[in-house]
Tab-separated table of C-alpha atoms and ligand atoms in Angstrom:
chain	number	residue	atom	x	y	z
A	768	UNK	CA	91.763	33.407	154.779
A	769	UNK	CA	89.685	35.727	152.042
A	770	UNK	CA	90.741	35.572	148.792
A	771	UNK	CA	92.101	38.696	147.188
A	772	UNK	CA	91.424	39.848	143.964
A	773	UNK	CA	93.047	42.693	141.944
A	774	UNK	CA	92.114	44.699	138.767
A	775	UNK	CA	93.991	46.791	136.993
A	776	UNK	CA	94.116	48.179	133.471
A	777	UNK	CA	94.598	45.853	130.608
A	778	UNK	CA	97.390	47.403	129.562
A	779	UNK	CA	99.667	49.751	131.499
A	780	UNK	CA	102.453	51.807	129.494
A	781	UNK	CA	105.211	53.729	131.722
A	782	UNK	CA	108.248	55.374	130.848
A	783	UNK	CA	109.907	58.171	129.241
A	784	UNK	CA	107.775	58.600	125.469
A	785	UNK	CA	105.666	55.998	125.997
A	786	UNK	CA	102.948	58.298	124.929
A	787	UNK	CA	104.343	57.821	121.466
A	788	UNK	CA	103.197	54.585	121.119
A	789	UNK	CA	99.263	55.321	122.155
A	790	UNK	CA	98.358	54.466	118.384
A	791	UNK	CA	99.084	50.882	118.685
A	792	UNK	CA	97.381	50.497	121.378
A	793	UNK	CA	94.054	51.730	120.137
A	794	UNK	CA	91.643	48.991	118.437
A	795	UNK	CA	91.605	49.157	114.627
A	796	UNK	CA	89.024	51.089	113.356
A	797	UNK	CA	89.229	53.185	116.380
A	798	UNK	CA	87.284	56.683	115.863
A	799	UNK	CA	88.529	58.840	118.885
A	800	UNK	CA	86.658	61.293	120.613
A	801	UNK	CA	90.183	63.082	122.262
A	802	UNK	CA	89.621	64.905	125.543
A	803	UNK	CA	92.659	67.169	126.525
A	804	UNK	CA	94.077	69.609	129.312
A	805	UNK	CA	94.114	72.652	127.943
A	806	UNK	CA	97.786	73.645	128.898
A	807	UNK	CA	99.087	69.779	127.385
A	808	UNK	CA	97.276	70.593	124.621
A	809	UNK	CA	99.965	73.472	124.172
A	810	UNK	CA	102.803	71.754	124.831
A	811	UNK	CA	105.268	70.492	122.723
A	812	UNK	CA	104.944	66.992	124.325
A	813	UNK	CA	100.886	67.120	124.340
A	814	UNK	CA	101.051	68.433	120.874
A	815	UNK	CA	103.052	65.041	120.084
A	816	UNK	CA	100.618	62.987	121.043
A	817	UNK	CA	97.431	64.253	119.798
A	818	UNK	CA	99.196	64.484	116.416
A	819	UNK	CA	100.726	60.775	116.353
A	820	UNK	CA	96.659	59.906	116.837
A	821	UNK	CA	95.272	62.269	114.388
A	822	UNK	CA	94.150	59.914	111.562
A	823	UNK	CA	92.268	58.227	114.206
A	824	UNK	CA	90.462	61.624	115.529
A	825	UNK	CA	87.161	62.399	115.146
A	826	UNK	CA	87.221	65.300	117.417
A	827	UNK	CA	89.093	67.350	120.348
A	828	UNK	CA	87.646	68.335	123.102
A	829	UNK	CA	89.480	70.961	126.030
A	830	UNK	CA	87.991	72.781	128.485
A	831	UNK	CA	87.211	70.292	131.447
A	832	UNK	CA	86.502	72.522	134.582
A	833	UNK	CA	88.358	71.234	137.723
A	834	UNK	CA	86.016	69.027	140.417
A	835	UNK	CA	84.083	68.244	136.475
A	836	UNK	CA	80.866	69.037	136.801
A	837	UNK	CA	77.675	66.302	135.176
A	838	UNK	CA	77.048	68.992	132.046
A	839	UNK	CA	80.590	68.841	131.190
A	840	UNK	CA	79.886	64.899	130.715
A	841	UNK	CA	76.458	66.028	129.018
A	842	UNK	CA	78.476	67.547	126.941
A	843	UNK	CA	80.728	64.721	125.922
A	844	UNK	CA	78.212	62.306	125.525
A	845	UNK	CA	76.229	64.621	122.737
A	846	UNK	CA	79.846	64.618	121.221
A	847	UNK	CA	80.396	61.059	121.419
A	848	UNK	CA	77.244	60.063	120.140
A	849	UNK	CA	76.873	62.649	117.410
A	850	UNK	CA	79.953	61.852	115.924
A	851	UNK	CA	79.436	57.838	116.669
A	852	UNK	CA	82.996	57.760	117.998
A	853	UNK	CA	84.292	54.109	119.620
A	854	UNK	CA	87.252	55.344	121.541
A	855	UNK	CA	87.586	58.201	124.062
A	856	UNK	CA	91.151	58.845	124.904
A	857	UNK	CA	92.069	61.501	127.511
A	858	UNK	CA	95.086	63.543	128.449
A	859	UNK	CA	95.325	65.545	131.198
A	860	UNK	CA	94.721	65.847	135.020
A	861	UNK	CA	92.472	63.693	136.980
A	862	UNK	CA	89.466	66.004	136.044
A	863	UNK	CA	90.205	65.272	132.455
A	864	UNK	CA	90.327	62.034	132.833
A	865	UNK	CA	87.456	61.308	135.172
A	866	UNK	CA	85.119	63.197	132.955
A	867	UNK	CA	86.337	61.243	129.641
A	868	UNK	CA	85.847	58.020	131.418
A	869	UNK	CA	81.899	58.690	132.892
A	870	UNK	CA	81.990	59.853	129.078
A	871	UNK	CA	83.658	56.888	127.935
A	872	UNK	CA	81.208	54.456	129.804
A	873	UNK	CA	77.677	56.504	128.974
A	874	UNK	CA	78.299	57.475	125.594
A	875	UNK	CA	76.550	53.582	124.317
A	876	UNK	CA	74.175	53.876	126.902
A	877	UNK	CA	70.580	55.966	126.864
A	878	UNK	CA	69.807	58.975	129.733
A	879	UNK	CA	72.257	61.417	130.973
A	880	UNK	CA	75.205	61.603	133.156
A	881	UNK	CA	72.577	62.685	136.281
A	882	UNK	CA	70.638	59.654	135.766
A	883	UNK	CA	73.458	57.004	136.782
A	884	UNK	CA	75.394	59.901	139.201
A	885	UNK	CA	72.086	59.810	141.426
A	886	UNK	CA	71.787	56.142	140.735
A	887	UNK	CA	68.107	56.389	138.684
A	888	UNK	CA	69.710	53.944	136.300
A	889	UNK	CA	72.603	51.598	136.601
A	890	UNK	CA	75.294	50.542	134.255
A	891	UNK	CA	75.372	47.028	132.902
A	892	UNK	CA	78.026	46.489	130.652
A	893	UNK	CA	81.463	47.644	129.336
A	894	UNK	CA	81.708	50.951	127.413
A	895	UNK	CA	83.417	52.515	124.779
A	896	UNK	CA	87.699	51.632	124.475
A	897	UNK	CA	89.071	54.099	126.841
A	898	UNK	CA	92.492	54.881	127.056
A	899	UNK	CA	94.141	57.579	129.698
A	900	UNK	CA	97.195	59.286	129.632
A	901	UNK	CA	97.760	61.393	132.694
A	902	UNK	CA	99.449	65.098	132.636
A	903	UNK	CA	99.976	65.519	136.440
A	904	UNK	CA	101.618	62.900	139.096
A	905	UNK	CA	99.161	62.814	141.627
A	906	UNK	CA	95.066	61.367	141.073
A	907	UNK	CA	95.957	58.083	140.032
A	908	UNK	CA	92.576	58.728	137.795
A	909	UNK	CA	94.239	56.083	135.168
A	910	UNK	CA	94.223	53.081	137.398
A	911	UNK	CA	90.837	53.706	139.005
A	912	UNK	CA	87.504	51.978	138.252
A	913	UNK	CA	85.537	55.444	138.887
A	914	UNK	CA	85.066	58.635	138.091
A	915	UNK	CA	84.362	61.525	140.519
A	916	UNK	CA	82.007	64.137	139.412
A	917	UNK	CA	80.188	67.194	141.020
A	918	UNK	CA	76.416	68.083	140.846
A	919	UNK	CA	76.656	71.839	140.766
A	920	UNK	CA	72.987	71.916	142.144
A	921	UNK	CA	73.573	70.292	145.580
A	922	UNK	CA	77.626	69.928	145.407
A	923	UNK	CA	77.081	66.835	145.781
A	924	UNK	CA	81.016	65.255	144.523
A	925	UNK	CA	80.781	61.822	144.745
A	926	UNK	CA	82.362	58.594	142.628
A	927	UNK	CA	80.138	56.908	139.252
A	928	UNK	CA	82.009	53.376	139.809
A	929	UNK	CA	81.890	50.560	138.174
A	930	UNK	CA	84.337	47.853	137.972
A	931	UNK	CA	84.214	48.200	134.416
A	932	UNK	CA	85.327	51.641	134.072
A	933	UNK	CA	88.924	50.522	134.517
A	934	UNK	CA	90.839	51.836	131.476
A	935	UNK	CA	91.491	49.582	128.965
A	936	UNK	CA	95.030	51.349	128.620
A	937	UNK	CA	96.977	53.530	131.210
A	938	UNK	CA	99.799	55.241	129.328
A	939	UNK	CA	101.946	57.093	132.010
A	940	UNK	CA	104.696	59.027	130.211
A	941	UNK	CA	106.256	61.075	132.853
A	942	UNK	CA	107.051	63.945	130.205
A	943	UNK	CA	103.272	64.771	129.895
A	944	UNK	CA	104.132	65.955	133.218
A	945	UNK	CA	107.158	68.555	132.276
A	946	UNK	CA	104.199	71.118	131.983
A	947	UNK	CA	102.169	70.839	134.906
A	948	UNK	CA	102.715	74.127	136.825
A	949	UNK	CA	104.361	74.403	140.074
A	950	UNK	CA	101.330	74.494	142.628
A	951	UNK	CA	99.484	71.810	140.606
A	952	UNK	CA	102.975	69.267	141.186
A	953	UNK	CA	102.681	69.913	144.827
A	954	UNK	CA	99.230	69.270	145.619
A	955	UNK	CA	98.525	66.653	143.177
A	956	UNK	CA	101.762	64.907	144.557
A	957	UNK	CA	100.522	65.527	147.908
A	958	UNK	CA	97.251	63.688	146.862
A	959	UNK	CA	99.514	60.554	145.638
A	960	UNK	CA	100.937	60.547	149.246
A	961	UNK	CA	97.834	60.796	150.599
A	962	UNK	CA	96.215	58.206	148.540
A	963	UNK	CA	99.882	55.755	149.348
A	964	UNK	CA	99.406	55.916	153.351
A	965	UNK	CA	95.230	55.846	153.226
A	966	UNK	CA	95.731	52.173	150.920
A	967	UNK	CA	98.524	51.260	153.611
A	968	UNK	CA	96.276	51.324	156.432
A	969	UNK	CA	93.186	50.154	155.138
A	970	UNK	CA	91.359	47.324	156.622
A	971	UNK	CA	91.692	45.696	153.030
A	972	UNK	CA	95.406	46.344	152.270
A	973	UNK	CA	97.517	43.051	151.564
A	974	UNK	CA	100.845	42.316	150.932
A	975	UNK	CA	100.970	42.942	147.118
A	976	UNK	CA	98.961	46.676	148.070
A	977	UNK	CA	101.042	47.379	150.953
A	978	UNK	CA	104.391	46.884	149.000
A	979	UNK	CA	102.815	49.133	146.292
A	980	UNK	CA	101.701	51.807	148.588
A	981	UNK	CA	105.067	52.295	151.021
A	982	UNK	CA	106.781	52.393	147.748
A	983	UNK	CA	104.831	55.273	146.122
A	984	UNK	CA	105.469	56.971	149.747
A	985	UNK	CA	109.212	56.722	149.515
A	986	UNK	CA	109.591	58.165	145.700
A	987	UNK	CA	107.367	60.810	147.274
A	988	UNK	CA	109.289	61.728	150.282
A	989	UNK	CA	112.654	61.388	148.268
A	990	UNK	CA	111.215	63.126	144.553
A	991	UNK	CA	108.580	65.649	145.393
A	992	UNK	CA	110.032	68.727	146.605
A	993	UNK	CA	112.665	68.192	143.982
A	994	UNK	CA	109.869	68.007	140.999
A	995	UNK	CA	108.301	71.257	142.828
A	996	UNK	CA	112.029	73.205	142.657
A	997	UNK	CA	113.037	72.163	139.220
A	998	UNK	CA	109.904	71.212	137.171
A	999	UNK	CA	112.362	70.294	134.285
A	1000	UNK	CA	113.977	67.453	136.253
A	1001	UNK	CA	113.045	64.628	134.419
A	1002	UNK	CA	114.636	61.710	136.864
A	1003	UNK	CA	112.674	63.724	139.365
A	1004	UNK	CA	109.199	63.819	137.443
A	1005	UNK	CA	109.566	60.312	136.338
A	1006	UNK	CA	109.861	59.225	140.258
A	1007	UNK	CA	106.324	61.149	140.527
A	1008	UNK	CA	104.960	59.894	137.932
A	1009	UNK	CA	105.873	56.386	138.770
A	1010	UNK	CA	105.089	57.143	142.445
A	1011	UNK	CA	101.842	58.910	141.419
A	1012	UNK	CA	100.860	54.886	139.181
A	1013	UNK	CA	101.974	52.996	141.991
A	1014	UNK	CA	99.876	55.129	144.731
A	1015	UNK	CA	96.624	54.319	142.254
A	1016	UNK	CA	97.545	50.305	141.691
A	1017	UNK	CA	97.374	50.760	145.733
A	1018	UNK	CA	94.184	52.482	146.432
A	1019	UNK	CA	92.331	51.408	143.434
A	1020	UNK	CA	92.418	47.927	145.064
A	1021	UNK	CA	92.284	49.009	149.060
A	1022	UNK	CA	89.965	51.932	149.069
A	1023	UNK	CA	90.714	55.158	151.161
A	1024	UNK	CA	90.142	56.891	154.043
A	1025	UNK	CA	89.164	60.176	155.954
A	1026	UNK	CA	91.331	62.233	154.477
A	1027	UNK	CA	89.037	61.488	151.009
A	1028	UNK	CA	86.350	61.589	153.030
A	1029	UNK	CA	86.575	64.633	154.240
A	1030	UNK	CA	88.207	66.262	151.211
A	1031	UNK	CA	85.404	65.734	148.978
A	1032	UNK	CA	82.414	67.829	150.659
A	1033	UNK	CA	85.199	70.307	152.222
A	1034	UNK	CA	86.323	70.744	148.302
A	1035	UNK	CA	82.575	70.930	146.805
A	1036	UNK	CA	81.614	73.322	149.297
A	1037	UNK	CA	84.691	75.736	149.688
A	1038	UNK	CA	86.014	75.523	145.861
A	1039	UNK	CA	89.137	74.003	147.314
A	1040	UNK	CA	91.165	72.035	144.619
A	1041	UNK	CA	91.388	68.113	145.396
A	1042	UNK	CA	95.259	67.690	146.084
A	1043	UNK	CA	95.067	70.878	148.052
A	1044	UNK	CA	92.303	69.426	150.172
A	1045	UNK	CA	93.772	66.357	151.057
A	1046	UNK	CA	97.009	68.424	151.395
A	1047	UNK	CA	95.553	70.049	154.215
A	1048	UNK	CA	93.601	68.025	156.032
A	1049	UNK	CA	96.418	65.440	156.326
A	1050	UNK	CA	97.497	66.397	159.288
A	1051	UNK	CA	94.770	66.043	161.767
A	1052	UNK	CA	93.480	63.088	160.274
A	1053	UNK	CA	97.086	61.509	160.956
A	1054	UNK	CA	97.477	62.832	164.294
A	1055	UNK	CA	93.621	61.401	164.560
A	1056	UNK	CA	94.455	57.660	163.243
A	1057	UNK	CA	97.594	57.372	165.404
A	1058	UNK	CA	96.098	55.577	168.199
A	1059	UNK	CA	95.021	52.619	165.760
A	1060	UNK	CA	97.827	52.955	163.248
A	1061	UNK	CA	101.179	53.262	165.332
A	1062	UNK	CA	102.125	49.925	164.066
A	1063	UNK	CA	101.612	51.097	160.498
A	1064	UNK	CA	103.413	53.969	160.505
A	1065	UNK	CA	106.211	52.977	161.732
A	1066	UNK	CA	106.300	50.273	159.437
A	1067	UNK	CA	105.558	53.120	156.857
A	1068	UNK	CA	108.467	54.777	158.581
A	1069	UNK	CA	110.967	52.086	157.994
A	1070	UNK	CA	110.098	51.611	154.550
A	1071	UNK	CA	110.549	54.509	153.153
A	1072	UNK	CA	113.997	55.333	155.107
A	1073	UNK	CA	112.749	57.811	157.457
A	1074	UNK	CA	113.047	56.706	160.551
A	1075	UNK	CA	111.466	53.876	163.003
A	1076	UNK	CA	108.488	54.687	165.021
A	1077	UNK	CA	105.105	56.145	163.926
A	1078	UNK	CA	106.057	59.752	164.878
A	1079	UNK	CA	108.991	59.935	162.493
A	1080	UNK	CA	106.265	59.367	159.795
A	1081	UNK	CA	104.039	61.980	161.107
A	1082	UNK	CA	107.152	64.314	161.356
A	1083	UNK	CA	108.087	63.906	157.755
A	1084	UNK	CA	104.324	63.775	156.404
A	1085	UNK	CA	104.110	67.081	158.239
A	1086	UNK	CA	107.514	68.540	156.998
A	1087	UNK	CA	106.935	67.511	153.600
A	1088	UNK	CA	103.706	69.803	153.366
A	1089	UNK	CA	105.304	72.661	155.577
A	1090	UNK	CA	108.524	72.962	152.667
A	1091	UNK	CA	105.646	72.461	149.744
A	1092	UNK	CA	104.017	75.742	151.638
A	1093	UNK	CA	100.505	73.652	152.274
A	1094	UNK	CA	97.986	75.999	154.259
A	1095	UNK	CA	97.646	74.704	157.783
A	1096	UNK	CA	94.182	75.259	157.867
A	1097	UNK	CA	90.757	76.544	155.914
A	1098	UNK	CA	91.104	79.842	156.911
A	1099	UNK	CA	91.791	81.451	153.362
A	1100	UNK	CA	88.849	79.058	151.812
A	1101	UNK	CA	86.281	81.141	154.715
A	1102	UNK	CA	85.141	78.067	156.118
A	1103	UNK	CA	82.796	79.304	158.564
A	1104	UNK	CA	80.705	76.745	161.509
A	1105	UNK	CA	77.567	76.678	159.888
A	1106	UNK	CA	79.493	74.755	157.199
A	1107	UNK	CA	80.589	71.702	159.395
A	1108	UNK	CA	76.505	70.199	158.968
A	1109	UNK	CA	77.097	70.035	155.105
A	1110	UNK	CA	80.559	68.851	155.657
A	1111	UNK	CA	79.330	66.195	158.446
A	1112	UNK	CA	76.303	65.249	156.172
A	1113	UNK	CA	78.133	64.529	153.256
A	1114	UNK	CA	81.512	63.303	154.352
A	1115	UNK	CA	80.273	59.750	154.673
A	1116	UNK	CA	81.472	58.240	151.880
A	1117	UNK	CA	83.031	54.296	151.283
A	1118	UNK	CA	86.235	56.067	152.042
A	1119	UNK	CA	85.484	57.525	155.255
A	1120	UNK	CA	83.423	54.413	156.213
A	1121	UNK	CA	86.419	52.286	156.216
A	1122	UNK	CA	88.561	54.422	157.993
A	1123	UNK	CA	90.862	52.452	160.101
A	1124	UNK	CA	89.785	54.435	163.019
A	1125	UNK	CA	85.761	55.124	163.367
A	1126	UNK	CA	84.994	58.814	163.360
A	1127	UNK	CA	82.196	60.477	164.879
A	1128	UNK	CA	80.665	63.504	163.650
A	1129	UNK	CA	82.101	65.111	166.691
A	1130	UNK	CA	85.539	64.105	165.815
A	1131	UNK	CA	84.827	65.477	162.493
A	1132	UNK	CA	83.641	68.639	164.351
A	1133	UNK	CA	87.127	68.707	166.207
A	1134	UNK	CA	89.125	68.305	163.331
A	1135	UNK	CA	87.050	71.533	161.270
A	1136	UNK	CA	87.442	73.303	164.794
A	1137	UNK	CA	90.966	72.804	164.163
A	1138	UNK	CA	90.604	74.047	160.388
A	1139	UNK	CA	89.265	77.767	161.097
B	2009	FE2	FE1	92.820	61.830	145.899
């Protein structure tokens, strides 16, 4: 038997105002370099925050382009290291908190951002105290060991990882989420469910992963559409947000799959937001696994209440984008056939490498075929 091992945050904080409490969980001395969403920011609840860590805070930072791009960590790390901060806390979306956490891990190191993304130097040791406190219910950015960043250049998006990246504290207070607009709940859920079912079929889920995963699914099937309609439904938003944790304490550990695999060149290329992405190619890459994953998702099925056999998994996964108003295809993105070679070329990530079906760059043909 192989032994498993698990890494998670030192500390993780959930629940209703447990953003409140992010000052005692920063190191003394702590001189914060604060990166923010720029619509948290605004709210009352984001407000809240950034003022109970004000004494602490050297400077705010908003303005984190979606997919973040390696000058908007440039930019953080001339921050950082101008104002010799010690901390980086971010809240926001995953892009926020990505790009805080390359910024967290390179500000005490020499070169720039391009230098470890292309893998010209390497990271040795632990960063700066990083602690992330996430605005939507979807990335699962706070549990992860890696940051995913886009060269502008050769949209190249691809992960900086290193196992310690991890935050030091996850702070998941699902009313950072009361302000996350409507489209932004669906496809950043969408991405949690994604994320759920990829960790439950991975070659390396176990038990612990597994339980985590089918979990996240259900509060996703039974909390999503609901957090969509009402976005001021708290008991709904704090199922996401616990779904969206529970999702990353699954992946972080198993990996992904082809759905991430694809999503990533398919979103550099066509502009196409990451939840929406994964949103959207769902679909055939379920239909795709089937074959290999029956057994799965019909366990998947019967965990989460929705029926018994695989197909009654597919049926809901499919229903649940079709009521969220998911594109069925790339259509409005203008993905054209002389995209598939960049898609093809650059799909070939760790996620779609351990894919619990093998995929060919023909299949990957069929399944953009079935995307125009
Ligand atoms: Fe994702």
């Amino acid at each position: 038997m192989s032994i498993a091992s698990y890494s998670y945050p030192r500390k993780i904080l959930f629940g209703s105002g447990a953003s409140l409490n992010l000052s005692g969980e920063l190191p003394s001395g702590a001189k914060v370099l604060v990166v923010a969403g720029t619509t948290v920011a605004k709210s009352p609840s984001g407000r809240k925050v950034l003022e109970t860590i004000a004494p602490a805070t050297c400077t705010v930072y908003t303005g984190v382009p979606p997919e973040p791009p390696l000058e908007t960590v440039d930019e953080l790390l001339a921050i950082g290291r101008k104002y010799m901060v010690n901390t980086v806390v971010a809240v926001g979306g995953g892009s926020v908190i990505d790009a805080a956490k390359a910024a967290a891990a390179l500000i005490p190191v020499e070169g720039r951002t391009a230098d470890y993304f292309f893998g010209r130097l390497h990271l040795q040791r632990k960063g700066l105290f990083f602690a992330a406190l996430p605005t939507t219910a979807g990335t699962g950015a706070e549990i992860t060991n890696n940051a995913v960043l886009t060269d502008r250049e050769s949209r190249i998006k691809q992960s900086l990882r290193h196992p310690s990246m991890v935050a030091d504290a996850a702070v998941v207070d699902p009313d950072l989420t009361l302000s996350c607009p409507r489209e932004l709940t669906a496809f950043s859920g969408l991405d949690a469910f994604v994320q759920a079912f990829e960790s439950f079929t991975s070659p390396r889920a176990s038990a612990l992963t597994r339980a985590l995963a089918a979990e996240a699914v259900r509060k996703i099937f039974h909390s999503l559409e609901e957090a969509w309609k009402e976005p001021e439904n708290i008991r709904a938003r704090t199922e996401m947000a616990e779904a969206s944790m529970l999702s990353g304490m699954a992946f972080s550990q198993t990996g992904l799959g082809a759905v991430h695999g694809l999503a990533h060149p398919v979103g550099s290329l066509l502009g196409v937001p990451h939840g929406l992405a994964c949103a959207i190619l769902m679909r055939p890459v379920l239909e795709f696994n089937l074959p290999v994953c029956s057994e799965q998702y019909a366990d998947l099925a019967d965990r989460t209440f929705i029926g018994s056999d695989a197909r009654s998994f597919l049926r809901a996964a499919g229903d649940l984008a079709e009521k969220l108003e998911v594109p069925e295809n790339l259509r409005s993105f203008a993905l054209h056939r002389s995209d598939f070679e960049f898609i093809i070329k650059n799909c070939r990530s760790a996620s779609m490498k351990q894919n619990p079906r093998e995929m060919t760059d023909r299949d990957v043909e069929a399944i953009l075929e079935k995307m125009l």
